[in-house]
GROMACS .gro file of C-alpha atoms in nm:
model
  342
    1UNK     CA    1  17.922  14.701  31.341
    2UNK     CA    2  17.761  14.696  30.993
    3UNK     CA    3  17.387  14.723  30.936
    4UNK     CA    4  17.255  14.705  30.582
    5UNK     CA    5  16.884  14.773  30.534
    6UNK     CA    6  16.673  14.741  30.219
    7UNK     CA    7  16.974  14.807  29.995
    8UNK     CA    8  16.893  14.841  29.626
    9UNK     CA    9  17.090  14.923  29.313
   10UNK     CA   10  16.923  14.973  28.977
   11UNK     CA   11  17.129  15.037  28.665
   12UNK     CA   12  16.958  15.223  28.387
   13UNK     CA   13  17.028  15.137  28.024
   14UNK     CA   14  16.877  15.191  27.683
   15UNK     CA   15  16.727  14.842  27.698
   16UNK     CA   16  16.564  14.900  28.038
   17UNK     CA   17  16.644  14.894  28.408
   18UNK     CA   18  16.862  14.621  28.562
   19UNK     CA   19  16.808  14.539  28.930
   20UNK     CA   20  17.161  14.439  29.038
   21UNK     CA   21  17.094  14.444  29.415
   22UNK     CA   22  16.739  14.386  29.531
   23UNK     CA   23  16.628  14.468  29.887
   24UNK     CA   24  16.931  14.326  30.069
   25UNK     CA   25  16.933  14.349  30.450
   26UNK     CA   26  17.222  14.211  30.658
   27UNK     CA   27  17.381  14.264  30.998
   28UNK     CA   28  17.753  14.192  31.023
   29UNK     CA   29  17.920  14.175  31.362
   30UNK     CA   30  18.241  14.351  31.454
   31UNK     CA   31  18.548  14.131  31.407
   32UNK     CA   32  18.379  13.852  31.213
   33UNK     CA   33  18.461  13.714  30.870
   34UNK     CA   34  18.137  13.729  30.675
   35UNK     CA   35  18.110  13.554  30.340
   36UNK     CA   36  17.885  13.647  30.049
   37UNK     CA   37  17.861  13.380  29.782
   38UNK     CA   38  17.687  13.370  29.449
   39UNK     CA   39  17.736  13.270  29.089
   40UNK     CA   40  17.821  13.518  28.814
   41UNK     CA   41  17.546  13.777  28.780
   42UNK     CA   42  17.414  13.726  29.134
   43UNK     CA   43  17.491  14.089  29.226
   44UNK     CA   44  17.763  14.021  29.482
   45UNK     CA   45  18.033  14.242  29.325
   46UNK     CA   46  17.788  14.531  29.291
   47UNK     CA   47  17.689  14.474  29.653
   48UNK     CA   48  18.046  14.504  29.780
   49UNK     CA   49  18.106  14.817  29.571
   50UNK     CA   50  17.804  14.973  29.737
   51UNK     CA   51  17.963  14.918  30.078
   52UNK     CA   52  18.250  15.158  30.006
   53UNK     CA   53  18.044  15.378  29.776
   54UNK     CA   54  18.232  15.294  29.457
   55UNK     CA   55  17.869  15.261  29.347
   56UNK     CA   56  17.592  15.482  29.482
   57UNK     CA   57  17.288  15.293  29.612
   58UNK     CA   58  16.953  15.359  29.450
   59UNK     CA   59  16.795  15.329  29.795
   60UNK     CA   60  16.857  15.176  30.136
   61UNK     CA   61  17.099  15.226  30.424
   62UNK     CA   62  17.459  15.120  30.490
   63UNK     CA   63  17.553  15.195  30.851
   64UNK     CA   64  17.910  15.128  30.963
   65UNK     CA   65  17.988  15.209  31.328
   66UNK     CA   66  17.674  15.422  31.355
   67UNK     CA   67  17.775  15.618  31.044
   68UNK     CA   68  17.530  15.600  30.753
   69UNK     CA   69  17.775  15.613  30.464
   70UNK     CA   70  17.495  15.592  30.208
   71UNK     CA   71  17.422  15.958  30.286
   72UNK     CA   72  17.780  16.088  30.287
   73UNK     CA   73  17.926  16.318  30.024
   74UNK     CA   74  18.254  16.497  29.959
   75UNK     CA   75  18.502  16.516  30.248
   76UNK     CA   76  18.287  16.303  30.478
   77UNK     CA   77  18.275  16.022  30.222
   78UNK     CA   78  18.649  16.039  30.157
   79UNK     CA   79  18.718  16.010  30.530
   80UNK     CA   80  18.477  15.715  30.565
   81UNK     CA   81  18.646  15.535  30.274
   82UNK     CA   82  18.980  15.549  30.456
   83UNK     CA   83  18.826  15.318  30.717
   84UNK     CA   84  18.723  15.066  30.450
   85UNK     CA   85  19.004  14.873  30.281
   86UNK     CA   86  18.951  14.670  29.964
   87UNK     CA   87  19.141  14.397  29.783
   88UNK     CA   88  19.068  14.286  29.429
   89UNK     CA   89  19.078  13.974  29.215
   90UNK     CA   90  19.344  14.113  28.979
   91UNK     CA   91  19.549  14.298  29.243
   92UNK     CA   92  19.528  14.648  29.085
   93UNK     CA   93  19.891  14.729  29.166
   94UNK     CA   94  20.095  15.018  29.026
   95UNK     CA   95  20.343  14.838  28.801
   96UNK     CA   96  20.599  15.120  28.801
   97UNK     CA   97  20.623  15.115  29.181
   98UNK     CA   98  20.796  14.874  29.417
   99UNK     CA   99  20.623  14.668  29.684
  100UNK     CA  100  20.696  14.934  29.947
  101UNK     CA  101  20.580  15.215  29.719
  102UNK     CA  102  20.256  15.033  29.636
  103UNK     CA  103  20.181  14.973  30.004
  104UNK     CA  104  20.264  15.332  30.095
  105UNK     CA  105  20.057  15.490  29.816
  106UNK     CA  106  19.736  15.534  30.023
  107UNK     CA  107  19.945  15.698  30.295
  108UNK     CA  108  20.089  15.941  30.042
  109UNK     CA  109  19.739  16.038  29.934
  110UNK     CA  110  19.644  16.087  30.301
  111UNK     CA  111  19.951  16.316  30.346
  112UNK     CA  112  20.103  16.098  30.618
  113UNK     CA  113  20.455  16.224  30.706
  114UNK     CA  114  20.738  16.030  30.539
  115UNK     CA  115  20.893  15.884  30.856
  116UNK     CA  116  20.557  15.766  30.987
  117UNK     CA  117  20.472  15.632  30.643
  118UNK     CA  118  20.792  15.428  30.620
  119UNK     CA  119  20.738  15.281  30.966
  120UNK     CA  120  20.384  15.178  30.877
  121UNK     CA  121  20.494  15.025  30.546
  122UNK     CA  122  20.766  14.821  30.716
  123UNK     CA  123  20.512  14.689  30.968
  124UNK     CA  124  20.281  14.582  30.686
  125UNK     CA  125  20.558  14.419  30.482
  126UNK     CA  126  20.635  14.202  30.783
  127UNK     CA  127  20.266  14.135  30.858
  128UNK     CA  128  20.193  13.995  30.511
  129UNK     CA  129  20.515  13.795  30.486
  130UNK     CA  130  20.700  13.995  30.220
  131UNK     CA  131  21.021  14.075  30.409
  132UNK     CA  132  21.308  14.070  30.159
  133UNK     CA  133  21.078  14.150  29.867
  134UNK     CA  134  20.995  14.510  29.958
  135UNK     CA  135  21.205  14.657  29.673
  136UNK     CA  136  21.072  14.422  29.406
  137UNK     CA  137  20.833  14.534  29.132
  138UNK     CA  138  20.498  14.362  29.067
  139UNK     CA  139  20.635  14.197  28.750
  140UNK     CA  140  20.889  14.017  28.971
  141UNK     CA  141  20.626  13.872  29.205
  142UNK     CA  142  20.411  13.560  29.201
  143UNK     CA  143  20.033  13.587  29.205
  144UNK     CA  144  20.021  13.515  29.576
  145UNK     CA  145  20.287  13.777  29.651
  146UNK     CA  146  20.097  14.036  29.445
  147UNK     CA  147  19.784  13.969  29.647
  148UNK     CA  148  19.985  14.005  29.968
  149UNK     CA  149  20.090  14.351  29.846
  150UNK     CA  150  19.723  14.426  29.774
  151UNK     CA  151  19.627  14.319  30.126
  152UNK     CA  152  19.903  14.528  30.285
  153UNK     CA  153  19.801  14.831  30.079
  154UNK     CA  154  19.438  14.786  30.186
  155UNK     CA  155  19.551  14.786  30.550
  156UNK     CA  156  19.773  15.095  30.520
  157UNK     CA  157  19.521  15.341  30.667
  158UNK     CA  158  19.427  15.104  30.952
  159UNK     CA  159  19.072  15.038  30.827
  160UNK     CA  160  18.794  14.898  31.041
  161UNK     CA  161  18.655  14.691  30.754
  162UNK     CA  162  18.830  14.492  30.482
  163UNK     CA  163  18.635  14.409  30.165
  164UNK     CA  164  18.759  14.120  29.952
  165UNK     CA  165  18.618  14.101  29.599
  166UNK     CA  166  18.698  13.754  29.461
  167UNK     CA  167  19.042  13.797  29.620
  168UNK     CA  168  19.156  13.439  29.549
  169UNK     CA  169  18.985  13.366  29.217
  170UNK     CA  170  19.302  13.430  29.013
  171UNK     CA  171  19.516  13.204  29.233
  172UNK     CA  172  19.595  12.832  29.233
  173UNK     CA  173  19.452  12.619  29.519
  174UNK     CA  174  19.769  12.609  29.730
  175UNK     CA  175  19.822  12.985  29.701
  176UNK     CA  176  19.452  13.042  29.774
  177UNK     CA  177  19.487  12.854  30.102
  178UNK     CA  178  19.793  13.059  30.200
  179UNK     CA  179  19.606  13.386  30.133
  180UNK     CA  180  19.303  13.263  30.330
  181UNK     CA  181  19.533  13.169  30.619
  182UNK     CA  182  19.680  13.521  30.604
  183UNK     CA  183  19.334  13.681  30.614
  184UNK     CA  184  19.241  13.465  30.912
  185UNK     CA  185  19.561  13.567  31.089
  186UNK     CA  186  19.498  13.937  31.017
  187UNK     CA  187  19.141  13.903  31.141
  188UNK     CA  188  19.265  13.760  31.472
  189UNK     CA  189  19.557  13.999  31.520
  190UNK     CA  190  19.381  14.321  31.426
  191UNK     CA  191  19.020  14.237  31.515
  192UNK     CA  192  18.933  14.345  31.162
  193UNK     CA  193  18.586  14.288  31.018
  194UNK     CA  194  18.623  14.111  30.683
  195UNK     CA  195  18.356  14.078  30.415
  196UNK     CA  196  18.447  13.818  30.158
  197UNK     CA  197  18.283  13.799  29.815
  198UNK     CA  198  18.334  13.475  29.624
  199UNK     CA  199  18.180  13.211  29.401
  200UNK     CA  200  18.381  12.932  29.568
  201UNK     CA  201  18.234  12.745  29.864
  202UNK     CA  202  18.582  12.625  29.961
  203UNK     CA  203  18.672  12.985  30.048
  204UNK     CA  204  18.358  13.027  30.259
  205UNK     CA  205  18.408  12.693  30.427
  206UNK     CA  206  18.769  12.765  30.521
  207UNK     CA  207  18.750  13.105  30.691
  208UNK     CA  208  18.397  13.249  30.715
  209UNK     CA  209  18.194  13.254  31.035
  210UNK     CA  210  17.864  13.327  30.859
  211UNK     CA  211  17.752  13.335  30.497
  212UNK     CA  212  17.486  13.498  30.283
  213UNK     CA  213  17.390  13.335  29.953
  214UNK     CA  214  17.296  13.571  29.671
  215UNK     CA  215  17.093  13.495  29.361
  216UNK     CA  216  16.950  13.746  29.112
  217UNK     CA  217  17.041  14.037  29.337
  218UNK     CA  218  16.873  13.900  29.650
  219UNK     CA  219  16.999  13.723  29.962
  220UNK     CA  220  16.813  13.392  29.942
  221UNK     CA  221  16.974  13.224  30.243
  222UNK     CA  222  17.203  13.319  30.530
  223UNK     CA  223  17.334  13.175  30.855
  224UNK     CA  224  17.630  13.013  31.029
  225UNK     CA  225  17.847  12.834  30.776
  226UNK     CA  226  17.817  12.505  30.962
  227UNK     CA  227  17.436  12.526  30.965
  228UNK     CA  228  17.428  12.606  30.594
  229UNK     CA  229  17.650  12.306  30.519
  230UNK     CA  230  17.437  12.080  30.735
  231UNK     CA  231  17.099  12.188  30.607
  232UNK     CA  232  17.103  12.399  30.288
  233UNK     CA  233  16.753  12.522  30.203
  234UNK     CA  234  16.779  12.672  29.855
  235UNK     CA  235  16.871  12.493  29.534
  236UNK     CA  236  17.158  12.733  29.469
  237UNK     CA  237  17.296  12.674  29.821
  238UNK     CA  238  17.285  12.299  29.771
  239UNK     CA  239  17.492  12.340  29.455
  240UNK     CA  240  17.755  12.534  29.647
  241UNK     CA  241  17.771  12.273  29.923
  242UNK     CA  242  17.819  12.007  29.655
  243UNK     CA  243  18.136  12.192  29.546
  244UNK     CA  244  18.302  12.099  29.874
  245UNK     CA  245  18.125  11.785  29.984
  246UNK     CA  246  18.108  11.622  29.640
  247UNK     CA  247  17.750  11.517  29.719
  248UNK     CA  248  17.647  11.488  29.354
  249UNK     CA  249  17.935  11.253  29.270
  250UNK     CA  250  17.875  11.063  29.593
  251UNK     CA  251  17.507  11.022  29.513
  252UNK     CA  252  17.589  10.891  29.167
  253UNK     CA  253  17.829  10.634  29.308
  254UNK     CA  254  17.589  10.552  29.592
  255UNK     CA  255  17.312  10.478  29.343
  256UNK     CA  256  17.541  10.225  29.179
  257UNK     CA  257  17.642  10.079  29.516
  258UNK     CA  258  17.279  10.035  29.621
  259UNK     CA  259  17.212   9.805  29.327
  260UNK     CA  260  17.435   9.546  29.495
  261UNK     CA  261  17.237   9.536  29.822
  262UNK     CA  262  16.891   9.382  29.837
  263UNK     CA  263  16.885   9.308  30.210
  264UNK     CA  264  16.958   9.490  30.533
  265UNK     CA  265  16.944   9.870  30.565
  266UNK     CA  266  17.148  10.156  30.422
  267UNK     CA  267  17.201  10.449  30.662
  268UNK     CA  268  17.329  10.793  30.569
  269UNK     CA  269  17.466  10.958  30.882
  270UNK     CA  270  17.523  11.333  30.917
  271UNK     CA  271  17.782  11.434  31.177
  272UNK     CA  272  17.819  11.795  31.296
  273UNK     CA  273  18.088  11.960  31.507
  274UNK     CA  274  18.237  11.745  31.782
  275UNK     CA  275  18.018  11.453  31.683
  276UNK     CA  276  18.247  11.391  31.383
  277UNK     CA  277  18.509  11.274  31.631
  278UNK     CA  278  18.280  11.034  31.816
  279UNK     CA  279  18.336  10.663  31.758
  280UNK     CA  280  17.964  10.601  31.699
  281UNK     CA  281  18.010  10.317  31.452
  282UNK     CA  282  18.259  10.139  31.677
  283UNK     CA  283  18.020  10.163  31.972
  284UNK     CA  284  17.731  10.026  31.767
  285UNK     CA  285  17.945   9.735  31.647
  286UNK     CA  286  18.039   9.652  32.008
  287UNK     CA  287  17.689   9.673  32.155
  288UNK     CA  288  17.474   9.515  31.883
  289UNK     CA  289  17.496   9.182  31.707
  290UNK     CA  290  17.489   9.323  31.355
  291UNK     CA  291  17.734   9.357  31.067
  292UNK     CA  292  17.835   9.710  30.960
  293UNK     CA  293  17.992   9.783  30.623
  294UNK     CA  294  18.110  10.140  30.555
  295UNK     CA  295  18.027  10.229  30.195
  296UNK     CA  296  18.115  10.596  30.166
  297UNK     CA  297  18.220  10.896  30.374
  298UNK     CA  298  18.341  11.257  30.369
  299UNK     CA  299  18.437  11.511  30.637
  300UNK     CA  300  18.512  11.880  30.586
  301UNK     CA  301  18.617  12.150  30.832
  302UNK     CA  302  18.455  12.491  30.881
  303UNK     CA  303  18.542  12.775  31.120
  304UNK     CA  304  18.264  12.655  31.354
  305UNK     CA  305  18.361  12.287  31.344
  306UNK     CA  306  18.345  11.982  31.120
  307UNK     CA  307  18.064  11.848  30.907
  308UNK     CA  308  18.063  11.497  30.764
  309UNK     CA  309  17.851  11.228  30.608
  310UNK     CA  310  17.892  10.852  30.632
  311UNK     CA  311  17.699  10.585  30.443
  312UNK     CA  312  17.686  10.238  30.603
  313UNK     CA  313  17.512   9.907  30.533
  314UNK     CA  314  17.363   9.716  30.829
  315UNK     CA  315  17.268   9.349  30.825
  316UNK     CA  316  17.134   9.123  31.100
  317UNK     CA  317  16.809   9.065  31.287
  318UNK     CA  318  16.557   9.339  31.201
  319UNK     CA  319  16.475   9.412  31.564
  320UNK     CA  320  16.843   9.450  31.651
  321UNK     CA  321  16.900   9.678  31.352
  322UNK     CA  322  16.614   9.900  31.468
  323UNK     CA  323  16.765   9.916  31.817
  324UNK     CA  324  17.098  10.018  31.664
  325UNK     CA  325  16.931  10.290  31.456
  326UNK     CA  326  16.758  10.426  31.767
  327UNK     CA  327  17.091  10.428  31.950
  328UNK     CA  328  17.261  10.626  31.672
  329UNK     CA  329  16.972  10.873  31.653
  330UNK     CA  330  16.994  10.930  32.029
  331UNK     CA  331  17.352  11.060  31.986
  332UNK     CA  332  17.213  11.357  31.788
  333UNK     CA  333  17.364  11.225  31.469
  334UNK     CA  334  17.110  11.283  31.193
  335UNK     CA  335  17.011  10.950  31.037
  336UNK     CA  336  16.857  10.883  30.695
  337UNK     CA  337  16.738  10.524  30.658
  338UNK     CA  338  16.753  10.374  30.307
  339UNK     CA  339  16.824  10.716  30.147
  340UNK     CA  340  16.715  10.783  29.793
  341UNK     CA  341  17.032  10.863  29.599
  342UNK     CA  342  16.861  10.927  29.271
   0.00000   0.00000   0.00000
């Protein structure tokens, strides 16, 4: 669906060149929700603006449905942009227009006949859950409702791709979840490819199928969200996973907990997917003559399944403990024995 090869963007200034996007290559499948995460200055917002040519690439290719939009100009570019919707952090609504008029604005520009335009707008009002608010003005709407208008407007021309640039950053957590649920629903109903730019791992965790991590203009890590949660490779990725899993706080408290245990073994267990629902600890307690004390645990859900960690303390005969550890390891649960929490 989308193939990005060796994409680069260099901004020129009086103080020298700034490499905002540096040799980024990605393949994004049709109908998936693909997340791009990075801290401020990572280049992610410039990257997404390159995808709909709000910024011109310095070099590289952006191919969408076999159409290299990086080479388009004039009428061809305008037509390609109609197939790429975009929603923004601060909504970018026309304050003098109603909900319906905001949603219908792209259709006006495209010279869609009035009757067809009104039918499409009514469909979108219903799709984004704004029935009864279609004649309200932006100043009369909540933040979440404004973003729903922005989403409906982005869908007006029936795009193949929806770009979301920090679409939930201005919203409270509850409203963020409702907007993410809406995007997931739209993705399923319309088969729309969604590219989501954010600095919040919670957003990636909740709805993305795959994720690319950006730092200093480059993609430093990418993969299935569940795999990235389970085994982050880069320092920046580990920081993002900590946002959701609370690993740093857990490690601090675990370090304190460990000072109270000078015998037995501490195990840190990593559960992935269906294994989070397995009663591994209960089975171990039944089969082996050891004592098990649960010290700490956390489970989080992703689109591809659950990921969780559990810290337990085992006491008993050393040989029996080792048998129990082997049993747990054989279930494909990743086991760290006497983990270093420092």
